[in-house]
Tab-separated table of C-alpha atoms and ligand atoms in Angstrom:
chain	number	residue	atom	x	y	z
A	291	UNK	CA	0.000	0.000	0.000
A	292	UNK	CA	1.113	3.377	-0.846
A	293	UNK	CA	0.557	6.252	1.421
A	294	UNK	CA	1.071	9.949	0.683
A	295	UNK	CA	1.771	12.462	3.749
A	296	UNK	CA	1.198	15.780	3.316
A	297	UNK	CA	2.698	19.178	5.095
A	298	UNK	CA	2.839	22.835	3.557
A	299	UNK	CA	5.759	23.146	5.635
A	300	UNK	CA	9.024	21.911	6.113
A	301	UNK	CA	8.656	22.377	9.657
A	302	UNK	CA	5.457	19.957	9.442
A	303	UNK	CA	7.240	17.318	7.267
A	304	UNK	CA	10.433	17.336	9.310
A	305	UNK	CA	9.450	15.665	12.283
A	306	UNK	CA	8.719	12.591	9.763
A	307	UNK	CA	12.178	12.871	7.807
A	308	UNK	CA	13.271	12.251	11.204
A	309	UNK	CA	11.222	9.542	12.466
A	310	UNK	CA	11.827	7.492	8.984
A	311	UNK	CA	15.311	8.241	8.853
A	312	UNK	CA	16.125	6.122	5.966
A	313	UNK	CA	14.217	7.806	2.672
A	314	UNK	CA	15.406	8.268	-0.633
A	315	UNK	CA	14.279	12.007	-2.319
A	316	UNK	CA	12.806	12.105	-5.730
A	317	UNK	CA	12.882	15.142	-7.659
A	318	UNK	CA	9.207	15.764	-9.555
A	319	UNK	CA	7.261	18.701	-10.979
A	320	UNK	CA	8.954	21.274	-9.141
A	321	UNK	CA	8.889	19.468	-5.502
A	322	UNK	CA	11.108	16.952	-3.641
A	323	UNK	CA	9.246	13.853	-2.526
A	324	UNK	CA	10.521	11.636	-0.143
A	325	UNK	CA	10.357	7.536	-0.274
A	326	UNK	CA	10.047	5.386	2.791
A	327	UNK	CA	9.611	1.394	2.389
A	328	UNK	CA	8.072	0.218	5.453
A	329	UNK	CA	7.728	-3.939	4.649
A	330	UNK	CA	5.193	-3.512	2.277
A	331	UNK	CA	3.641	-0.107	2.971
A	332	UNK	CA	5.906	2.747	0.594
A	333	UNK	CA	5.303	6.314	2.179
A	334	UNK	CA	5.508	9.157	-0.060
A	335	UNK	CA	6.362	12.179	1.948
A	336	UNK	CA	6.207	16.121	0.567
A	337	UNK	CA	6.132	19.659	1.923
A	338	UNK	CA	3.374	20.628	-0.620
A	339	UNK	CA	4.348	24.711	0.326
A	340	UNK	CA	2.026	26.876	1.462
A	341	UNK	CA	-2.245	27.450	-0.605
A	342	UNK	CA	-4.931	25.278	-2.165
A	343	UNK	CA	-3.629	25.855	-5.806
A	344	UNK	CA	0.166	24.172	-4.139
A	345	UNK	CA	-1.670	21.692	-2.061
A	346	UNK	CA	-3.814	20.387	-4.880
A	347	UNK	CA	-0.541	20.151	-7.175
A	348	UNK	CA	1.016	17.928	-4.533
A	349	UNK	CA	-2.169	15.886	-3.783
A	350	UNK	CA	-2.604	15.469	-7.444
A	351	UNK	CA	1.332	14.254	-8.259
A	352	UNK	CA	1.499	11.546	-5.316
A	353	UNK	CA	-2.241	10.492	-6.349
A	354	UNK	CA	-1.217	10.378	-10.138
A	355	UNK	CA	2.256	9.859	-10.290
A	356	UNK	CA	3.159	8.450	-7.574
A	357	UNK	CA	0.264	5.888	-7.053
A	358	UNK	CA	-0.877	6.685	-3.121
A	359	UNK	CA	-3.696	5.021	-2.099
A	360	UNK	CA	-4.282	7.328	0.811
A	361	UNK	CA	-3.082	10.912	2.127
A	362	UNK	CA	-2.876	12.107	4.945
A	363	UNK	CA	-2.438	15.778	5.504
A	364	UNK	CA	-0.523	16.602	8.910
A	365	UNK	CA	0.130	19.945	9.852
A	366	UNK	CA	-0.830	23.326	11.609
A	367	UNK	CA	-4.088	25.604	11.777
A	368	UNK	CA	-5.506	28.943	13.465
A	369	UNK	CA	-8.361	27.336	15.984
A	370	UNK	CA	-12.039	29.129	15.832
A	371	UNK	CA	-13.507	27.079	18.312
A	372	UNK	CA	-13.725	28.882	21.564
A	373	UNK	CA	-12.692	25.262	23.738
A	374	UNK	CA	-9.490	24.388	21.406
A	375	UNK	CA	-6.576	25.468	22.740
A	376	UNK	CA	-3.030	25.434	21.536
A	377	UNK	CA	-0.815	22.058	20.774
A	378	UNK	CA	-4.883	20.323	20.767
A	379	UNK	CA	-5.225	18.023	17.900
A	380	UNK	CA	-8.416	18.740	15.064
A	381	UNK	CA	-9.209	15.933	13.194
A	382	UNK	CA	-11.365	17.426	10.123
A	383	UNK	CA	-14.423	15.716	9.245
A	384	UNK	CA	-15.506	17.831	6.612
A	385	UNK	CA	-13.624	20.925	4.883
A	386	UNK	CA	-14.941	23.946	2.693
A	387	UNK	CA	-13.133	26.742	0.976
A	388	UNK	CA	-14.017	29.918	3.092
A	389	UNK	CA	-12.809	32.192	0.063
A	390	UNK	CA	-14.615	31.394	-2.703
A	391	UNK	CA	-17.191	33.812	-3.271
A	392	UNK	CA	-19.648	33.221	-6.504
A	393	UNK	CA	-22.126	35.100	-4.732
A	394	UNK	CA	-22.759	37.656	-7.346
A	395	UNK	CA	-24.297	35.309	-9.484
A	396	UNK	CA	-26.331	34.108	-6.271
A	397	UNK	CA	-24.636	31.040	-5.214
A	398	UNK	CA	-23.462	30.963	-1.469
A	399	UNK	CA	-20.247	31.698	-0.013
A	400	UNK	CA	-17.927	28.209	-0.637
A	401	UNK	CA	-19.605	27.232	-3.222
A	402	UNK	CA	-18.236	27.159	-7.328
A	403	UNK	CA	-21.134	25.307	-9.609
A	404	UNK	CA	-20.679	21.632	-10.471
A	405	UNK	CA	-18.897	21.179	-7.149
A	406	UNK	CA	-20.021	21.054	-3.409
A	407	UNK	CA	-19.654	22.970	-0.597
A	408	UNK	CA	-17.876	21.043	2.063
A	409	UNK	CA	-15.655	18.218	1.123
A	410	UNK	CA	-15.725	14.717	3.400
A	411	UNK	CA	-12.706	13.390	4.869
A	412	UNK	CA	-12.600	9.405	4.801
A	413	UNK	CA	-14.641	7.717	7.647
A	414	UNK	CA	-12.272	4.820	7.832
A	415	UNK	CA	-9.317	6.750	8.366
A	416	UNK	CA	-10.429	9.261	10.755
A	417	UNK	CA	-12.116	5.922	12.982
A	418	UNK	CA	-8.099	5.283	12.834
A	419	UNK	CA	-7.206	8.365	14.067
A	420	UNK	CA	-9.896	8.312	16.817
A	421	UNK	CA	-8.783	4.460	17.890
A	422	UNK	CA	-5.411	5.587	18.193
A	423	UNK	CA	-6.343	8.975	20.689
A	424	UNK	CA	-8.585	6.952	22.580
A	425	UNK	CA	-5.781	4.394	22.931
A	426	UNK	CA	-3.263	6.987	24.181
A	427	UNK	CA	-5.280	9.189	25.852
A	428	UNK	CA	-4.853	12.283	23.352
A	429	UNK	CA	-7.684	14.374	23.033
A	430	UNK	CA	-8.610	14.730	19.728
A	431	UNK	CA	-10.981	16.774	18.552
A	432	UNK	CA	-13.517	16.324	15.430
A	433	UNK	CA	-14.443	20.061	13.459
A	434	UNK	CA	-14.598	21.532	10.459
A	435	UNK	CA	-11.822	23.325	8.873
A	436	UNK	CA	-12.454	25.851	6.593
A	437	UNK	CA	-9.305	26.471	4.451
A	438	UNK	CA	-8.315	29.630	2.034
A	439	UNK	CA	-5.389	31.323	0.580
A	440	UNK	CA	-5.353	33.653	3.824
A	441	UNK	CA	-3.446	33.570	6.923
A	442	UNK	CA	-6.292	34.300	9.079
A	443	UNK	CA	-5.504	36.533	12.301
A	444	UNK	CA	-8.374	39.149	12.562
A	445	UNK	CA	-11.441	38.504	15.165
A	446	UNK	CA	-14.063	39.853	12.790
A	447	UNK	CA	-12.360	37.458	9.586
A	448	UNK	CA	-12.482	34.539	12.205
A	449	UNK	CA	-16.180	35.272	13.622
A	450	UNK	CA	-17.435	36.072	9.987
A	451	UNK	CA	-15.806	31.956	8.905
A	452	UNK	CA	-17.119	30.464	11.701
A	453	UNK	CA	-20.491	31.944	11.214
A	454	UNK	CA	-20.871	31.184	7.814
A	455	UNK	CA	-19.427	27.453	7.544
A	456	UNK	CA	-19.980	26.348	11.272
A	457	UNK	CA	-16.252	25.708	11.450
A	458	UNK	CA	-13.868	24.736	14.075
A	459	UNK	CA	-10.438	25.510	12.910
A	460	UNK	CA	-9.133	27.286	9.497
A	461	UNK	CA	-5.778	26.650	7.551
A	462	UNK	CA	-4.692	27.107	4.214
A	463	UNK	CA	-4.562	23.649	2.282
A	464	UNK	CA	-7.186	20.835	3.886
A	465	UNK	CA	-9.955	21.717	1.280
A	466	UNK	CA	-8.005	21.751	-1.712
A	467	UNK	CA	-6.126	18.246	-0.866
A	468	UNK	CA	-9.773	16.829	0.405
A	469	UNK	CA	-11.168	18.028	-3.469
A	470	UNK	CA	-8.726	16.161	-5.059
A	471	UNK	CA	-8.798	13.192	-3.493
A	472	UNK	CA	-12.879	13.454	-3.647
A	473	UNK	CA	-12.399	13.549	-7.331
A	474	UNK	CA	-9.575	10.675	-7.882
A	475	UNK	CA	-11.388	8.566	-5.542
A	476	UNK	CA	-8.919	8.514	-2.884
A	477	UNK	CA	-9.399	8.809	0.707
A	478	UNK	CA	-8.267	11.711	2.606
A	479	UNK	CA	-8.097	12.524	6.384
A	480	UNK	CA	-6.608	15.285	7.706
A	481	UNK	CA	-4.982	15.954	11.182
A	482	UNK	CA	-4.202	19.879	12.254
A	483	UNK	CA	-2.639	20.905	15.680
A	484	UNK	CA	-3.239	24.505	16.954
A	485	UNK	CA	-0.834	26.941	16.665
A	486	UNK	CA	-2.849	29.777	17.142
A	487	UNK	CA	-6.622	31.114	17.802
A	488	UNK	CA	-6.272	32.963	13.882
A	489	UNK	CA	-7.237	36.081	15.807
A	490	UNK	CA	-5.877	39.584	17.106
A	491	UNK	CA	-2.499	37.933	18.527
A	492	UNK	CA	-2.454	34.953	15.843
A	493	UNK	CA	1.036	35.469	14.710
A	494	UNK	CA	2.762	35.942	17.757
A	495	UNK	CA	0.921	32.612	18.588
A	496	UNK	CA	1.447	30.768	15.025
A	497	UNK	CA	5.404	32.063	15.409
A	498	UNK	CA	6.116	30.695	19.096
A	499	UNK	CA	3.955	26.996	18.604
A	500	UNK	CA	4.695	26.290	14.746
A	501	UNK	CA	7.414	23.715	15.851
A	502	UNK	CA	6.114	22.572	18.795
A	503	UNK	CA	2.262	22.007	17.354
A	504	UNK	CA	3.901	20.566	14.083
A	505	UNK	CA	5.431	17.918	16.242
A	506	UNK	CA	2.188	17.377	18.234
A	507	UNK	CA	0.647	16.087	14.462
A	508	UNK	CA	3.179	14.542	13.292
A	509	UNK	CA	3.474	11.912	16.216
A	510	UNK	CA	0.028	11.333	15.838
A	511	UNK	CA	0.282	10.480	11.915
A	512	UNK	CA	3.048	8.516	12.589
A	513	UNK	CA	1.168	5.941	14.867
A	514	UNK	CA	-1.524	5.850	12.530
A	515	UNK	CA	1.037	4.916	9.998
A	516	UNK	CA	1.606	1.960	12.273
A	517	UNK	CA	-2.073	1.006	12.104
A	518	UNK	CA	-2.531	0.897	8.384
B	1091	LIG	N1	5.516	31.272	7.859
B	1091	LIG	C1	5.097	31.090	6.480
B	1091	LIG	C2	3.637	31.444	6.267
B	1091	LIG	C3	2.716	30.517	7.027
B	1091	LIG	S1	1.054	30.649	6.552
B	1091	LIG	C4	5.964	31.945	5.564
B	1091	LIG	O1	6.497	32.939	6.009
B	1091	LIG	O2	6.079	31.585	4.408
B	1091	LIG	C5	0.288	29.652	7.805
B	1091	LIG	C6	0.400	28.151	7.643
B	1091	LIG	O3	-0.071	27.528	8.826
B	1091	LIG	C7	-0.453	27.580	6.526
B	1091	LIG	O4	0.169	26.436	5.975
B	1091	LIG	C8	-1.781	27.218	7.222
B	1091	LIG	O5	-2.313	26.002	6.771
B	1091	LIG	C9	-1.445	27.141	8.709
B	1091	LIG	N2	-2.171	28.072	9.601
B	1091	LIG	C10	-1.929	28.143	10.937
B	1091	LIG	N3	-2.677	29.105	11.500
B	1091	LIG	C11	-3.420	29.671	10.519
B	1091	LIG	C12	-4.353	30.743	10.484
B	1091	LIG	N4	-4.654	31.447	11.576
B	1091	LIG	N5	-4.934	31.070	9.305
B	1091	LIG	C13	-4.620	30.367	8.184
B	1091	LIG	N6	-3.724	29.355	8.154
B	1091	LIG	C14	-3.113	28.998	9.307
């Protein structure tokens, strides 16, 4: 089986380079991925950088060229949900793009025609995910994640995302991975630490607990690697 782990980051991917010390980097479309053989499971490891359009591109090459089965996207987000606090683990169950805006033509916010609002992460994955908190005792939590080409850190931006897509945490890549892998038939989960509350003092926050909330993720993935 062929897995593909996703971070924007190279701080998010990192923490994996060093847990599967031996890989073997492949130069493709612009990006380095990185090869792990695990027995019979082959991990495909990228820092997709930073947006939907870059996240989709990654999705789409280890999905297409690289024949993963599954991805898993592992990294960072702002938290909108008053009771999440920082280094706490989101596990998405659904995802929307909180800056697309058709609305002229009278479509709601999120939504482009022939596609969907919110995007479903993979029910078999995420029970993983859940098994392996319960088992050790993390909390995990379960939102929505609304994702857009914005670092959000602005109370009114945050209030206005949460009101309109009832979500729980916001990022800039979830959506775009969880589309592609919607359309190519693949299943998706994706697993977010907090790093900040994407409001007033968001950077500050995002700048001190990048590493440390990366890591958080990351350990997390890595056990569900075990699982698979
Ligand atoms: N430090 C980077 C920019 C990071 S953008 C640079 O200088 O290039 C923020 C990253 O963390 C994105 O990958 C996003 O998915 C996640 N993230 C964390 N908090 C966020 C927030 N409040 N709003 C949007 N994305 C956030």
């Amino acid at each position: 089986m062929t897995i593909g782990i996703i971070g924007a980051m190279r701080e998010e991917i990192t923490p994996l380079l060093e847990h599967y010390k031996k890989h073997e980097a492949i130069a493709f479309g612009g990006n380095t991925f990185y090869k792990v053989t695990l027995g019979n499971k082959t991990l495909i490891i990228a820092c997709s950088r930073i947006g939907k359009v870059h996240s989709a591109l990654t999705a789409s090459t280890m999905v297409l060229n690289f024949g993963c089965e599954k991805i898993i996207f592992n990294g960072v987000a702002g938290g909108i949900n008053p009771s999440y606090k920082i280094g706490d683990l989101v596990l998405a169950s659904k995802l929307c793009q909180h800056d697309v805006d058709i609305t002229a033509f009278g479509h709601p916010y999120g939504y482009f025609s022939e596609s969907k609002i919110f995007t479903e992460s993979d029910c078999v994955l995420n029970g993983i995910a859940k098994a392996i908190a319960k088992e050790n005792g993390i909390n995990l939590h379960e939102g929505v994640v609304a994702t857009g080409d914005q670092f959000v850190h602005s109370k009114e931006r945050k209030e206005w995302i949460k009101k309109e897509f009832n979500a729980d945490a916001i990022e800039m890549e979830g959506a775009s991975v969880a589309v592609v892998c919607d359309n190519l038939n693949v299943p998706i989960c994706v697993i977010r630490a907090i790093s900040d509350n994407a409001g007033d003092e968001a950077l500050v926050s995002y700048e001190e607990f990048l590493e440390s909330s990366a890591r958080v993720s990351a350990l997390l993935v890595i056990k569900m690697i075990e699982k698979l």
